Every structure is written in structure tokens, then in C-alpha cells.
């Protein structure tokens, strides 16, 4: 390590909940504590997002960046190298095990792709060296195919074949990089894979190209022996008016159309779920039900603002239900919880980088604790099992076994009084369950 980039901050310790005041310490995340049969670090597999944490200037559409960072003033490859040193110091002090990056987060572009790749490889050489002397692993890497003006109308779904070719070459390098740094997953977020207006768009042709691109990527990964999991990250809109990977269900349908279910899974993000009109839990449930849950981007939006804010997750209710789905899934496998999140523009000091991750990690750790307790007491399972119990025996069991048809079912109900069928329904007791959930949160975390 060249120099201390965060000289005023030591390793963030676990202290438990002795103080009501938050600080540079974990109150819930105790990395090596075993709960529910696994260490917390293995349930949660926390990852730092390189682009937000080391690249963000915290600008917005009306204002310049406010971020004060230890590498301010450096440019080009000097900046890129300083950030690597700063990043590994940050990872070590925070106590995370993983990080994620886009190709363009870590090194500047050159005049040609060959020069760009050379810059990139110089930086990934540094990653590999640091990985030898630390426990850090890459959760996933990805290609930024949305910032450069060449991607104005998409990458693989661009109307322009030269752009498709460039994107293919960029992802080829991305998969080579994934293999080199041992990335456990490789992500595709279709930054501009969608359209702004149907007036100028051949949607079918664009989607066919996108499906073809993902198949080509899977073929290349196989060819080079890259064994990480390939992931698609749904998002409904922003920057495009409509994005083809709208939400989990749409992306699963896309995967089935283009024969990708065997090779790809999903990377799901909280704020993206909300933009699609869903909860985070809904998206995770949809993926889990299809056996396609890959990894999670951990963040949240704001009820009052309808765009992608990438706020650090602080909502205990949401993290509890997200972790409930993860526990039901038996964990995240190769996936993890990547903080695709940035501090607010007004939280601009280097220590805010730590505070923001600490609250995110603690909120998910607390959510994990509550989820395990709910699961242990079978609170929701018992309720749900009882709600569907009419399918366990009699006509319900026959329906599920495929032994009934419309005629036999008609026979069964045709002469029964309306009140008889009505009395077969039971209350869903939604509010009662929410009250119980509140009690579990309060009691587990006290
Ligand atoms: C954008 C987004 C991306 C992807 C990676 O909303 O979530 O940061 O996670 O490209
Ligand atoms: Co994301």
C-alpha cells in the first residue's frame, strides 16, 4: 500500500448495540458470527461498487460534484492507480470481501480499443497483485456500454452494426478480465438497450440482436473456460424511455425466448424494482420461483422521487423481506449484496463513504437476523400453509394432480348455495401479519 488514503479511519469494529448513537462501528454486522448455520459474511457477501465509491463526484443535473476524495487533483492513469490503492485500503478497513466494477470505472479509454484494453490490463494487474495479499474477491465485473456517445442508441441493440461489433469486442475483453481476476459473476446491465421512441425503432430486430449478443457472450465464456455465472440486471427505464430488461418477469420471458435460461441468471436491484412498480421482495420472489436468482444490487430509492437515486439501503422492513427471500433460497450461491449506492450530494466527506456502507451493511445484517427468526418460528410458512391447505386433500389435491377437469368441477359446485362457496374462504389477516412482523423486527434487534 503506497500511502494512507484514509488516515483518520481505522478498521471498522463490531461493537454490538451498546450505544444508541451510530458511529464508525458495526452494531449488527459481526462478520464471523454463525447464524442460521452460516457466517454472516457468507450469507451477505457484501460488495463495494467501484464506480460509486471511487468514481462518484456526487454531481447532479443542476450542480457540480461535491465529493472530497483523497485522489482529487490526479488525472488519467495516475488517478486510476491511486484509486486502486485507496480502494484496497477502504475494503480492508471496512471489512468487506468483494467488489464490483465496470471496465471504464477503473481505467481511462485510449484512442483505440487496443489502447483502452492496455490501460485496463495495467489496472487489473494491480487488482491481481492486491488479491494475492488480501482476501478480496471480485463479485462481478461488467462493461460500461452507455456513457460513450457511440452508445447513443444502445450497444447490442444499436441500429448500427459497427456499434454491435464494438460492444462484442468490449465484452470479449470483459469476459477475459472476469477470468483473469476470478470474478464470481459477469453482469450485463442494458444501460441503453431499449428505445426512446417507437417511431424510429424496429423493436423486434433490436431484441433479436440483443438475444444473439447474449448467446455469443455465453459461447465465448465457454470457449475461454470462464466458469463464473452470467447475469442480466433488469431495469424498466432511465436512461431509455423503455428498457428491454424491464423487470424480472420480462427478463425471464426474454431469456426463454432466446434460450438463455440455462446460462444466465438475474441480478436484481431495489431501486430498479421500485421504478418498475414492484417491491424489491417481489423481484427476488419472481427470480427465486424460476430458480434464476443470481445476485443482488443493494440500494433503495425515495417514495417522493421517481428516478434511480441509488441511496444506501436503510429501510429495515425492506432488507428484512429481501433477506427473507434469500434465506428461503438457501443463500445467494455465487451472488452477493453489492452496494450499487452512493452517499447523498450533501454527504461529501471521505468518512461519509464509510458511514454510508456501515448503515447499509448493518441494515442488511439486521434484516438477516429478523428473517432467520421468522423462518425459525415458521411464522409465515405456517400461515401460508394453512391458507392453501384446501389443496392438500380432496378436490384440491385432485386439481393439483391433474385428476379433475371443467366438467367434474362443474358437477361439484353447480348446485351448492353461494354461501357454501363463500364460507370456504378465509381472511388473509394482512394487518395482523404486519403487526407480527413489526414485533419480530423490534424484538429480534433489541
Ligand atoms: C444502473 C445500474 C448499474 C449496473 C451495472 O442503474 O444499476 O450500475 O448495476 O452497470
Ligand atoms: Co445495479
Coordinates of N, CA, C and O and ligand atoms in Angstrom, one line a residue, residues 51 140 189 233 267 269 272 297 299 338 340, ligand 2:
X51 N -17.6 2.0 -9.0 CA -18.0 3.3 -9.7 C -18.5 4.3 -8.8 O -18.2 5.5 -8.9
X140 N -18.5 -9.3 -9.2 CA -18.7 -9.3 -10.7 C -18.0 -8.1 -11.3 O -17.8 -7.1 -10.7
X189 N -25.9 -5.1 -17.5 CA -27.0 -4.2 -17.4 C -27.1 -3.5 -18.7 O -26.2 -2.8 -19.1
X233 N -29.3 -7.8 -15.5 CA -29.8 -6.9 -14.5 C -31.0 -6.1 -15.0 O -30.8 -5.2 -15.8
X267 N -29.6 -10.5 -11.8 CA -29.0 -9.6 -10.8 C -30.1 -8.5 -10.5 O -30.4 -7.7 -11.4
X269 N -32.0 -5.3 -8.4 CA -31.7 -4.1 -7.7 C -33.0 -3.5 -7.1 O -34.0 -3.3 -7.8
X272 N -34.4 -0.3 -8.9 CA -34.9 -0.7 -10.2 C -36.3 -1.4 -10.0 O -37.2 -1.1 -10.8
X297 N -28.2 -6.2 -6.2 CA -27.7 -4.9 -6.1 C -28.5 -4.2 -4.9 O -29.7 -4.1 -5.0
X299 N -29.7 -1.3 -2.8 CA -29.9 0.1 -2.7 C -31.4 0.4 -2.4 O -32.2 -0.5 -2.3
X338 N -24.3 -6.3 -3.5 CA -23.4 -5.3 -4.0 C -24.1 -3.9 -3.7 O -25.2 -3.7 -4.2
X340 N -24.8 -1.0 -4.8 CA -24.9 -0.1 -6.0 C -25.5 1.2 -5.5 O -26.7 1.5 -5.8
Ligands
LIG2 CO1 -27.2 -2.0 -10.4

